Coordinates of C-alpha atoms in Angstrom, one line a residue:
M1 CA 199.9 -141.5 104.1
M2 CA 198.4 -141.4 100.7
T3 CA 200.6 -141.6 97.6
S4 CA 199.5 -138.1 96.6
E5 CA 201.2 -136.8 99.7
L6 CA 204.5 -138.5 98.8
F7 CA 204.7 -137.4 95.2
R8 CA 203.6 -134.6 92.9
M9 CA 203.3 -134.3 89.2
D10 CA 203.6 -130.6 88.5
P11 CA 205.0 -129.4 85.1
L12 CA 208.5 -128.7 86.5
A13 CA 208.8 -132.3 87.8
Q14 CA 207.4 -133.7 84.6
F15 CA 209.9 -131.7 82.5
V16 CA 213.0 -132.8 84.4
G17 CA 211.7 -136.4 84.8
L18 CA 211.3 -136.7 81.0
F19 CA 214.9 -135.8 80.3
V20 CA 216.2 -137.9 83.2
A21 CA 214.6 -140.8 81.3
L22 CA 215.9 -139.7 77.9
F23 CA 219.6 -139.4 79.0
T24 CA 219.3 -142.8 80.7
V25 CA 218.3 -144.4 77.5
L26 CA 221.0 -142.7 75.5
I27 CA 223.8 -143.6 78.0
L28 CA 222.6 -147.2 78.1
L29 CA 222.9 -147.4 74.3
Y30 CA 226.4 -145.8 74.3
S31 CA 227.5 -148.1 77.1
I32 CA 226.7 -151.2 75.1
G33 CA 229.5 -150.3 72.6
Y34 CA 231.9 -148.6 75.1
N35 CA 231.9 -151.3 77.8
R36 CA 232.9 -154.2 75.6
G37 CA 236.1 -155.8 77.0
R38 CA 236.2 -153.4 80.0
G39 CA 235.1 -155.9 82.6
Y40 CA 232.5 -153.7 84.4
G41 CA 230.0 -156.5 84.5
A42 CA 226.3 -156.4 85.3
R43 CA 226.8 -154.2 88.4
Y44 CA 227.5 -151.2 86.1
Y45 CA 224.0 -151.5 84.6
V46 CA 222.5 -152.2 88.0
Y47 CA 224.0 -148.9 89.4
L48 CA 222.9 -147.0 86.3
L49 CA 219.3 -148.2 86.6
L50 CA 219.2 -147.6 90.3
T51 CA 220.4 -144.0 89.6
F52 CA 217.6 -143.6 87.1
I53 CA 215.0 -144.9 89.6
C54 CA 216.2 -142.8 92.5
G55 CA 216.5 -139.8 90.2
E56 CA 213.0 -140.0 89.0
L57 CA 211.7 -140.5 92.6
V58 CA 213.7 -137.4 93.7
V59 CA 212.2 -135.3 91.0
F60 CA 208.6 -136.3 91.8
A61 CA 209.1 -136.6 95.7
D62 CA 207.0 -134.1 97.7
N63 CA 207.7 -135.5 101.2
F64 CA 210.9 -133.9 102.5
V65 CA 212.1 -137.0 104.4
L66 CA 211.7 -139.1 101.3
F67 CA 213.5 -136.5 99.2
L68 CA 216.4 -136.4 101.7
S69 CA 216.7 -140.2 101.7
L70 CA 216.7 -140.5 97.9
W71 CA 219.1 -137.5 97.5
G72 CA 221.6 -139.3 99.8
L73 CA 221.2 -142.6 97.8
L74 CA 222.1 -140.6 94.6
A75 CA 225.4 -139.6 96.3
L76 CA 226.2 -143.2 97.1
L77 CA 225.4 -144.3 93.6
L78 CA 227.6 -141.5 92.2
F79 CA 230.4 -142.9 94.4
L80 CA 229.9 -146.4 93.1
L81 CA 229.6 -145.4 89.4
I82 CA 232.8 -143.3 89.5
G83 CA 234.7 -146.0 91.3
I84 CA 233.7 -148.7 88.8
E85 CA 236.6 -147.6 86.7
R86 CA 239.6 -149.4 88.3
R87 CA 242.1 -146.6 88.3
E88 CA 243.7 -144.6 91.0
A89 CA 242.3 -141.4 89.6
A90 CA 238.8 -142.8 89.6
A91 CA 239.1 -144.0 93.2
A92 CA 240.3 -140.5 94.3
A93 CA 237.6 -138.8 92.3
A94 CA 234.9 -141.0 93.8
K95 CA 236.1 -140.3 97.4
K96 CA 236.2 -136.6 96.7
A97 CA 232.8 -136.5 95.1
F98 CA 231.3 -138.4 98.0
V99 CA 232.9 -136.2 100.7
I100 CA 231.9 -132.9 99.1
I101 CA 228.3 -134.0 98.2
G102 CA 228.0 -135.9 101.5
A103 CA 229.0 -132.9 103.5
T104 CA 226.5 -130.6 101.8
D105 CA 223.9 -133.3 102.2
A106 CA 224.5 -133.2 105.9
L107 CA 224.0 -129.4 105.7
M108 CA 220.7 -130.0 104.0
I109 CA 219.6 -132.2 106.8
L110 CA 220.6 -129.5 109.2
G111 CA 218.5 -127.0 107.1
F112 CA 215.5 -129.4 107.4
G113 CA 216.0 -129.5 111.2
L114 CA 216.1 -125.7 111.3
W115 CA 213.0 -125.5 109.2
L116 CA 211.1 -127.9 111.5
H117 CA 212.3 -125.8 114.5
N118 CA 210.8 -122.7 112.8
H119 CA 207.5 -124.6 112.2
A120 CA 207.2 -126.2 115.7
D121 CA 203.5 -127.2 115.1
L122 CA 204.5 -129.4 112.1
L123 CA 205.4 -133.1 112.4
W124 CA 208.4 -134.3 110.3
W125 CA 206.3 -136.7 108.2
E126 CA 204.0 -133.9 107.2
A127 CA 206.8 -131.8 105.8
T128 CA 206.3 -131.3 102.0
L129 CA 208.4 -129.3 99.5
S130 CA 205.3 -127.8 98.0
G131 CA 203.9 -126.6 101.3
F132 CA 207.1 -124.7 102.1
R133 CA 207.3 -120.9 102.0
M134 CA 209.8 -119.4 104.4
E135 CA 211.3 -115.9 104.5
A136 CA 215.1 -116.0 104.4
V137 CA 215.5 -113.3 107.0
G138 CA 217.0 -113.5 110.5
A139 CA 219.7 -115.9 111.5
T140 CA 217.5 -119.0 111.3
G141 CA 215.9 -118.2 107.9
I142 CA 219.3 -117.3 106.3
L143 CA 221.1 -120.3 107.7
T144 CA 218.2 -122.6 106.6
F145 CA 218.4 -121.3 103.0
L146 CA 222.2 -121.5 102.8
C147 CA 222.1 -125.1 104.0
F148 CA 219.8 -126.0 101.3
L149 CA 221.6 -123.9 98.7
S150 CA 224.9 -125.7 99.5
A151 CA 223.4 -129.0 98.6
A152 CA 221.9 -127.7 95.3
L153 CA 225.2 -126.0 94.3
A154 CA 227.3 -129.1 95.1
K155 CA 225.1 -131.4 93.1
A156 CA 225.1 -129.1 90.1
G157 CA 228.8 -128.5 90.4
A158 CA 228.9 -124.7 91.0
M159 CA 231.7 -122.8 92.8
P160 CA 232.9 -123.1 95.5
V161 CA 231.8 -126.8 95.8
H162 CA 232.7 -127.7 92.2
T163 CA 236.1 -129.4 92.3
W164 CA 234.7 -133.0 92.2
V165 CA 233.4 -132.4 88.7
P166 CA 236.8 -132.0 86.7
D167 CA 238.3 -134.8 88.8
T168 CA 235.4 -137.1 88.0
A169 CA 235.6 -136.1 84.3
E170 CA 239.3 -137.1 84.2
G171 CA 239.0 -140.3 86.3
A172 CA 235.6 -141.9 85.7
A173 CA 234.4 -143.9 82.7
I174 CA 233.1 -141.7 79.9
P175 CA 229.5 -142.8 80.0
V176 CA 229.4 -142.2 83.8
T177 CA 230.8 -138.7 83.3
A178 CA 228.3 -137.9 80.5
Y179 CA 225.5 -139.3 82.6
L180 CA 226.1 -137.7 86.0
P181 CA 228.2 -134.5 86.1
G182 CA 227.5 -134.0 82.4
S183 CA 223.7 -134.2 82.5
L184 CA 221.7 -135.7 85.4
D185 CA 223.5 -134.0 88.3
K186 CA 223.0 -130.6 86.6
L187 CA 219.3 -131.4 86.2
F188 CA 218.9 -132.5 89.9
G189 CA 220.9 -129.6 91.3
I190 CA 219.3 -126.8 89.3
Y191 CA 215.9 -128.4 89.7
F192 CA 216.3 -128.2 93.5
L193 CA 217.7 -124.6 93.3
A194 CA 214.7 -123.6 91.2
R195 CA 212.4 -125.1 93.9
L196 CA 214.3 -123.1 96.5
V197 CA 214.2 -119.8 94.7
L198 CA 210.8 -120.0 93.1
Q199 CA 208.6 -121.9 95.5
M200 CA 210.2 -122.6 98.9
F201 CA 211.7 -119.3 100.1
V202 CA 211.0 -115.6 99.9
L203 CA 214.4 -114.1 99.4
P204 CA 215.6 -110.6 100.2
A205 CA 217.3 -108.5 97.5
W206 CA 220.8 -109.1 98.8
M207 CA 220.3 -112.9 98.5
F208 CA 219.6 -112.6 94.8
T209 CA 222.8 -110.6 94.5
L210 CA 224.7 -113.4 96.3
L211 CA 223.3 -115.9 93.8
M212 CA 224.4 -113.7 90.8
A213 CA 227.8 -113.3 92.3
L214 CA 228.2 -117.0 92.7
G215 CA 227.0 -117.5 89.1
G216 CA 229.3 -114.9 87.6
L217 CA 232.3 -116.2 89.6
T218 CA 231.5 -119.8 88.4
V219 CA 231.2 -118.7 84.7
V220 CA 234.5 -116.8 84.5
A221 CA 236.8 -118.7 86.9
A222 CA 235.9 -122.1 85.6
V223 CA 236.3 -121.1 81.9
M224 CA 239.7 -119.6 82.7
M225 CA 240.7 -122.9 84.2
A226 CA 239.4 -124.7 81.1
L227 CA 241.6 -122.5 78.8
V228 CA 244.8 -123.9 80.1
Q229 CA 243.9 -127.6 80.3
H230 CA 245.6 -130.1 77.9
D231 CA 243.4 -133.1 78.6
V232 CA 240.1 -133.4 76.8
R233 CA 238.3 -134.8 79.8
R234 CA 239.5 -132.2 82.3
L235 CA 238.9 -129.4 79.9
L236 CA 235.3 -130.5 79.4
G237 CA 234.9 -131.0 83.1
Y238 CA 235.8 -127.3 83.8
H239 CA 233.3 -126.3 81.1
A240 CA 230.7 -128.4 82.8
V241 CA 231.3 -126.2 85.9
S242 CA 231.3 -122.9 84.0
Q243 CA 228.0 -123.5 82.3
V244 CA 226.3 -124.0 85.7
G245 CA 227.1 -120.3 86.3
Y246 CA 224.6 -119.2 83.7
M247 CA 221.9 -121.3 85.3
V248 CA 222.6 -119.7 88.7
L249 CA 222.7 -116.3 87.1
G250 CA 219.4 -116.8 85.5
L251 CA 217.7 -117.9 88.7
G252 CA 219.5 -115.3 90.7
T253 CA 218.0 -112.4 88.7
G254 CA 214.7 -112.8 90.5
T255 CA 212.8 -112.3 87.3
V256 CA 210.6 -114.7 85.4
L257 CA 212.6 -114.1 82.2
G258 CA 215.9 -114.9 83.9
A259 CA 214.4 -118.0 85.6
A260 CA 213.1 -119.3 82.2
G261 CA 216.6 -118.7 80.7
G262 CA 218.3 -120.5 83.6
L263 CA 216.0 -123.6 83.2
F264 CA 216.4 -123.5 79.4
H265 CA 220.1 -123.4 79.8
M266 CA 219.9 -126.3 82.3
L267 CA 218.3 -128.4 79.6
N268 CA 220.6 -127.1 76.8
N269 CA 223.8 -127.7 78.9
A270 CA 222.7 -131.3 79.7
V271 CA 222.2 -131.9 75.9
Y272 CA 225.5 -130.5 74.5
K273 CA 227.7 -131.3 77.5
S274 CA 226.7 -134.9 77.4
C275 CA 227.3 -134.9 73.6
L276 CA 230.8 -133.5 74.1
F277 CA 231.7 -136.0 76.7
L278 CA 230.5 -138.9 74.5
C279 CA 232.4 -137.6 71.5
G280 CA 235.5 -137.2 73.7
G281 CA 235.0 -140.9 74.7
A282 CA 234.9 -141.9 71.0
V283 CA 238.2 -140.1 70.4
E284 CA 239.8 -141.7 73.4
E285 CA 238.5 -145.1 72.4
R286 CA 240.1 -144.9 69.0
T287 CA 243.4 -143.2 69.8
G288 CA 244.0 -144.3 73.4
T289 CA 244.7 -140.8 74.6
G290 CA 243.0 -137.6 75.5
D291 CA 246.2 -135.5 75.6
L292 CA 245.7 -132.6 73.2
D293 CA 249.4 -132.5 72.3
R294 CA 249.2 -136.1 71.0
L295 CA 246.1 -135.7 68.9
G296 CA 245.0 -133.9 65.7
G297 CA 243.8 -134.7 62.1
L298 CA 240.9 -136.8 63.2
A299 CA 238.1 -135.0 61.3
G300 CA 238.5 -137.3 58.3
R301 CA 238.9 -140.4 60.3
L302 CA 236.0 -139.9 62.7
P303 CA 233.6 -137.8 60.5
W304 CA 230.4 -138.6 62.4
T305 CA 232.0 -137.9 65.8
F306 CA 233.5 -134.7 64.4
A307 CA 230.1 -133.5 63.1
A308 CA 228.4 -134.1 66.4
F309 CA 231.3 -132.5 68.4
A310 CA 231.4 -129.5 66.1
V311 CA 227.6 -128.8 66.6
A312 CA 227.9 -129.2 70.4
A313 CA 231.0 -127.1 70.6
L314 CA 229.4 -124.3 68.7
A315 CA 226.3 -124.7 70.8
I316 CA 228.2 -124.4 74.1
S317 CA 230.1 -121.4 72.7
G318 CA 226.8 -119.5 72.2
I319 CA 226.8 -119.5 68.4
P320 CA 223.4 -118.9 66.7
P321 CA 221.2 -120.5 65.7
L322 CA 222.0 -123.3 68.1
N323 CA 220.4 -123.8 71.5
G324 CA 223.2 -122.5 73.7
F325 CA 222.8 -119.0 72.1
A326 CA 219.0 -119.1 72.7
S327 CA 219.2 -119.8 76.4
K328 CA 222.2 -117.5 77.0
W329 CA 220.3 -114.7 75.3
M330 CA 217.5 -115.2 77.7
V331 CA 219.9 -115.1 80.7
Y332 CA 221.3 -111.8 79.3
Q333 CA 217.8 -110.4 79.0
G334 CA 217.0 -111.5 82.5
I335 CA 220.1 -109.7 83.9
L336 CA 219.0 -106.5 82.1
E337 CA 215.5 -106.9 83.5
S338 CA 216.9 -107.2 87.0
G339 CA 218.8 -104.0 86.5
R340 CA 215.5 -102.3 85.5
Q341 CA 214.0 -103.6 88.8
G342 CA 216.8 -102.1 90.9
Q343 CA 219.6 -104.5 90.9
A344 CA 222.6 -102.1 91.2
S345 CA 225.4 -104.4 90.1
W346 CA 223.6 -105.9 87.1
F347 CA 226.3 -104.7 84.6
I348 CA 229.0 -106.7 86.4
W349 CA 227.1 -109.9 86.0
L350 CA 226.2 -109.2 82.4
A351 CA 229.9 -108.5 81.7
A352 CA 230.9 -111.8 83.4
A353 CA 228.3 -113.8 81.4
M354 CA 229.5 -112.3 78.1
L355 CA 233.2 -112.7 78.9
G356 CA 232.5 -116.3 79.8
T357 CA 230.9 -116.8 76.4
A358 CA 233.9 -115.3 74.5
L359 CA 236.4 -117.4 76.5
T360 CA 234.3 -120.5 75.9
L361 CA 234.5 -119.9 72.2
A362 CA 238.3 -119.4 72.4
S363 CA 238.6 -122.6 74.4
F364 CA 236.7 -124.7 71.9
M365 CA 238.6 -123.2 69.0
K366 CA 241.7 -124.6 70.7
L367 CA 240.0 -128.0 71.3
M368 CA 238.6 -128.4 67.8
H369 CA 241.9 -127.5 66.2
A370 CA 244.0 -129.7 68.5
V371 CA 241.8 -132.8 68.2
F372 CA 240.2 -132.7 64.7
L373 CA 241.5 -130.1 62.4
G374 CA 245.2 -129.5 63.2
R375 CA 248.1 -131.6 61.9
S376 CA 248.1 -135.0 63.7
A377 CA 250.8 -135.8 66.2
L378 CA 249.8 -139.5 65.9
P379 CA 252.2 -141.8 64.0
E380 CA 251.1 -142.2 60.4
E381 CA 250.6 -146.0 60.8
K382 CA 248.4 -145.4 63.9
L383 CA 246.4 -142.7 62.1
A384 CA 245.8 -144.9 59.1
T385 CA 244.1 -147.6 61.3
I386 CA 241.7 -145.2 63.1
K387 CA 238.1 -145.6 62.0
E388 CA 234.7 -144.5 63.2
V389 CA 233.2 -146.0 66.4
S390 CA 230.2 -148.4 66.3
W391 CA 226.7 -147.2 65.9
W392 CA 226.1 -147.9 69.6
M393 CA 228.5 -145.1 70.4
R394 CA 227.7 -143.0 67.3
F395 CA 223.9 -142.6 67.6
P396 CA 223.6 -141.0 71.1
P397 CA 225.9 -138.0 70.4
L398 CA 224.4 -137.5 66.9
F399 CA 220.9 -137.5 68.4
L400 CA 222.0 -134.9 71.0
A401 CA 223.6 -132.8 68.3
V402 CA 220.3 -132.8 66.4
L403 CA 218.6 -131.6 69.6
C404 CA 221.1 -128.7 69.8
V405 CA 219.9 -127.6 66.3
V406 CA 216.2 -128.2 66.9
F407 CA 216.1 -126.4 70.3
G408 CA 218.0 -123.5 68.8
I409 CA 215.8 -123.0 65.8
L410 CA 212.5 -123.8 67.5
P411 CA 213.0 -122.5 71.1
A412 CA 209.5 -121.1 71.5
T413 CA 207.8 -124.1 70.0
I414 CA 209.5 -127.0 71.8
P415 CA 211.5 -126.3 74.9
L416 CA 209.9 -123.1 76.1
G417 CA 206.3 -123.7 75.0
L418 CA 206.1 -127.4 76.0
W419 CA 208.1 -127.5 79.2
I420 CA 209.6 -124.3 80.6
A421 CA 206.8 -121.8 80.4
P422 CA 204.3 -124.3 82.0
S423 CA 206.9 -125.0 84.7
L424 CA 206.9 -121.4 85.6
A425 CA 203.2 -120.9 85.1
A426 CA 204.2 -118.0 82.9
P427 CA 202.9 -116.9 79.5
L428 CA 205.3 -117.4 76.6
E429 CA 205.0 -114.0 75.0
P430 CA 206.9 -111.8 77.4
L431 CA 209.8 -114.3 77.9
G432 CA 212.0 -112.6 75.4
V433 CA 212.4 -115.5 73.1
W434 CA 215.0 -115.1 70.4
S435 CA 213.7 -115.3 66.9
P436 CA 216.3 -117.3 64.8
G437 CA 214.8 -116.9 61.4
I438 CA 216.9 -114.2 59.8
A439 CA 220.1 -115.3 61.5
T440 CA 219.6 -118.9 60.4
V441 CA 219.1 -117.8 56.8
L442 CA 222.2 -115.6 56.9
L443 CA 224.3 -118.3 58.5
L444 CA 223.2 -120.9 56.0
G445 CA 224.0 -118.5 53.2
A446 CA 227.5 -117.9 54.7
G447 CA 228.0 -121.6 54.9
A448 CA 227.0 -122.0 51.2
V449 CA 229.5 -119.3 50.2
G450 CA 232.2 -121.0 52.2
L451 CA 231.5 -124.4 50.5
L452 CA 231.6 -122.7 47.1
I453 CA 235.0 -121.1 47.9
Y454 CA 236.3 -124.4 49.1
A455 CA 235.1 -126.2 45.9
L456 CA 236.7 -123.5 43.7
A457 CA 240.0 -123.9 45.6
A458 CA 240.1 -127.6 44.8
F459 CA 240.7 -127.0 41.1
P460 CA 244.3 -127.9 40.1
R461 CA 245.2 -124.4 39.0
L462 CA 246.0 -123.6 42.6
R463 CA 249.4 -124.9 43.7
E464 CA 249.7 -126.7 47.0
V465 CA 252.9 -126.6 49.0
E466 CA 253.8 -128.1 52.3
P467 CA 253.8 -125.8 55.3
F468 CA 257.2 -124.5 56.3
V469 CA 258.7 -122.4 59.1
G470 CA 261.9 -120.4 58.6
G471 CA 262.5 -122.0 55.2
E472 CA 262.3 -125.5 56.5
I473 CA 259.5 -128.0 55.6
L474 CA 257.5 -128.6 58.8
R475 CA 257.1 -132.3 58.1
Q476 CA 260.8 -132.8 58.6
F477 CA 260.6 -131.4 62.1
P478 CA 257.6 -133.0 63.9
E479 CA 258.5 -131.3 67.2
M480 CA 257.6 -128.0 65.5
R481 CA 254.0 -129.0 64.9
V482 CA 251.5 -126.3 65.6
S483 CA 249.2 -128.1 68.0
G484 CA 246.7 -125.4 68.7
V485 CA 247.6 -125.6 72.4
D486 CA 250.8 -123.7 72.5
F487 CA 249.2 -120.2 72.2
Y488 CA 247.1 -120.8 75.2
R489 CA 250.1 -121.7 77.4
T490 CA 251.0 -118.0 77.3
V491 CA 247.8 -117.2 79.3
R492 CA 249.6 -118.6 82.3
L493 CA 252.4 -116.1 81.9
L494 CA 250.2 -113.0 82.4
P495 CA 251.3 -111.1 85.5
F496 CA 248.1 -111.7 87.6
L497 CA 246.9 -114.9 86.2
H498 CA 250.1 -117.0 86.7
R499 CA 249.7 -116.5 90.5
M500 CA 246.0 -117.5 90.4
Y501 CA 246.8 -120.6 88.3
G502 CA 249.6 -121.5 90.6
A503 CA 247.3 -121.2 93.6
A504 CA 244.6 -123.2 91.9
E505 CA 247.0 -126.1 91.1
K506 CA 248.1 -126.2 94.7
G507 CA 244.5 -126.6 95.8
W508 CA 244.0 -123.2 97.5
F509 CA 240.6 -122.8 95.9
D510 CA 239.6 -126.4 96.6
L511 CA 237.5 -126.8 99.8
Y512 CA 238.2 -130.5 99.8
E513 CA 242.0 -130.0 99.7
L514 CA 241.7 -127.2 102.3
G515 CA 239.6 -129.4 104.6
K516 CA 242.0 -132.3 104.2
R517 CA 245.0 -130.1 105.1
L518 CA 243.1 -128.8 108.2
V519 CA 242.3 -132.3 109.3
L520 CA 245.8 -133.5 108.8
G521 CA 247.3 -130.5 110.5
V522 CA 245.0 -131.0 113.6
S523 CA 245.8 -134.7 113.7
R524 CA 249.5 -134.0 113.5
L525 CA 249.2 -131.5 116.3
L526 CA 247.3 -133.9 118.4
G527 CA 249.8 -136.6 117.6
E528 CA 252.7 -134.5 118.8
G529 CA 250.7 -133.7 121.9
H530 CA 249.9 -137.3 122.7
N531 CA 253.1 -139.2 121.7
G532 CA 252.8 -142.0 124.3
L533 CA 255.6 -140.7 126.6
L534 CA 254.8 -140.6 130.4
P535 CA 256.1 -137.0 131.1
R536 CA 253.9 -135.6 128.3
Y537 CA 250.8 -137.3 129.8
V538 CA 251.7 -136.1 133.3
T539 CA 251.9 -132.5 131.9
W540 CA 248.5 -132.8 130.3
C541 CA 247.0 -134.1 133.6
L542 CA 248.5 -131.1 135.6
V543 CA 247.2 -128.7 133.0
G544 CA 243.7 -130.2 133.2
V545 CA 243.7 -130.0 137.0
L546 CA 244.8 -126.4 136.8
V547 CA 242.0 -125.5 134.4
V548 CA 239.4 -127.2 136.6
L549 CA 240.7 -125.3 139.7
L550 CA 240.6 -122.0 137.9
Y551 CA 237.0 -122.7 136.7
L552 CA 235.9 -123.7 140.3
R553 CA 237.5 -120.6 141.7
S554 CA 235.7 -118.3 139.2
S555 CA 232.3 -119.9 139.5
P556 CA 229.9 -118.5 142.1

C-alpha cells in the first residue's frame, strides 16, 4: 500500500495538525516550570510526545484501520497522562476517562464493521475516510452514524458522554488538563465530527436536529453546573464541556456558515480554554489551593497571570472584540440560516446559545472577583510572599491571550482566510464574518475613559474608608468577607434547579455512574443467587431442567 493511501494532506487536516503542534510546544514550555520538584520524571515527557505523534497521525490518517488504531492509542495515553499525578482523584479520573472513551471507541469499531457490511465488495484494508459517503437512513445507516458520533462526542467532551472532563480537570496535573481536555481532545473530537457531517455521511434533516439538540443541551446544562462550582479546576472543566456545545450546534446547522463557525469556535476554545487552565495552574502553584472561598486579591501579586486570565475570561464570555465573540456570532448566524432553510426549532437552539453566553459571563464574573479582584481570604503573611510564576509558566498563557485578541480583531484575515474557509472549500465573502473595527474603537475609547476616571479618583481630595457592614468595619470580622461566591449559592435554592443539582451530584446524569450501579446491582443479584450453598445450586439445576423440558415440549 502506498503512503498516499494511508495519509492525506487536505486543508482541514493541515489546519488541525498545525495547532496540535502549537499546543504541544506551549505545554512543553509550561511543563518545564510546573514539573520542578513534582517527581513526574522522563515518562511524563515521553507520554506527551507520544500523544503528539499519535495525534498528528490521527489527523492525517486516511486508512480507517490505521485511524482506529491510533485513536485507541490516544485513549491509552490519556489514561497514562491523567494517572501520572499520584492522587486518588487522578486515579479515579483516569479510570473514568478510559472507560467512557474506551466504550465509545468500541462503538466506533462496531460502526466500522457495519459500514463494511454495507459495502460488502470492499476489503477492510481498502477502507478510507475520504472515500466514504453513506446515507444515514434505515437501521444500519443510522446505527453506523450514531456509533461514530458517540466516539466523536466522547473525545470532545459533549453531553451525555462528558463527565470525564470535569473529573480530569480536578484530578490531573494542570499541563495535562490544558493539553488534552482543554485543547487537543476538542480538536480531535470536533475534527472527526466535521469529517462525519461534512464528508462521510449524508444526513437527513432530523439528524441535524438531533445534533443541535445535543449542542444546546451541552451549552446550557454544563454552564449551569459551572455556576455553582467552588473549585477553579472543576469550574473550568464544566466550561470546557459547555463550549463544545457551540461547536456541535454550528456543525448541526447543516449550513456552510454554521460549520465555519463551529470550526472557528473549536480553534478559539482550544486557545482560551488552555490559557485559562494554565493561569489556574499558576494561581494554584503560588497559593496552594483552588478553592474560591480561600482566594482573592491576587491581581496585584500575579499581574501577568491576571492579564492573561482576564483576556481569556472575556473571550470565552463572548465579549467583543475578542475571538470568542467572533466565532459565537458565526454560530448564531448559522442557526438563523438553518431556520431560513426550514429548521423549525431554530429559535430554541438560538435561545440556548445566547443563554449559555450570558451565564458564562456571569460565571466568569464570579471567578474573576473570587480569585483576583475581591478581598483576599489568604493570611496577610501568606499574601505578602506570593509573587509571579517563572517565565516558563508565564509565556504560554500570555501567548494564548495575544491569540485571543488577534483572532478576534482579524478573524477574516487569519483564522478564516488561512485555515477555515479552505477547509470547507468555501469562499470567505458569504461566511458572515463579523467586522470588529467600530466596536474595537468604541471599546478602546470606553477603556480610556475608565482609566481617566480611575486616575482622577486617585487624587487625595477623595477620602477612602474601610468597607463596613451594619456599622462594623469588615476587616474586624474576616468571616463576613464578600467572596463573590456566596451570591451564586442561591442558584441552588431555586425550586426546580435544586432538584436538578441534587440529582447531578448523585450521579443520575452520569452514564459512567449509572453503568457502575447497574454492574454492581447485577453482580449483587448474581452473588445472592450463587452463594455457595448446596440447596441453592440444586434449585438452579431443577429450574434449568424444567426450562429445557418446556423448550423440548414446545419445539416441533
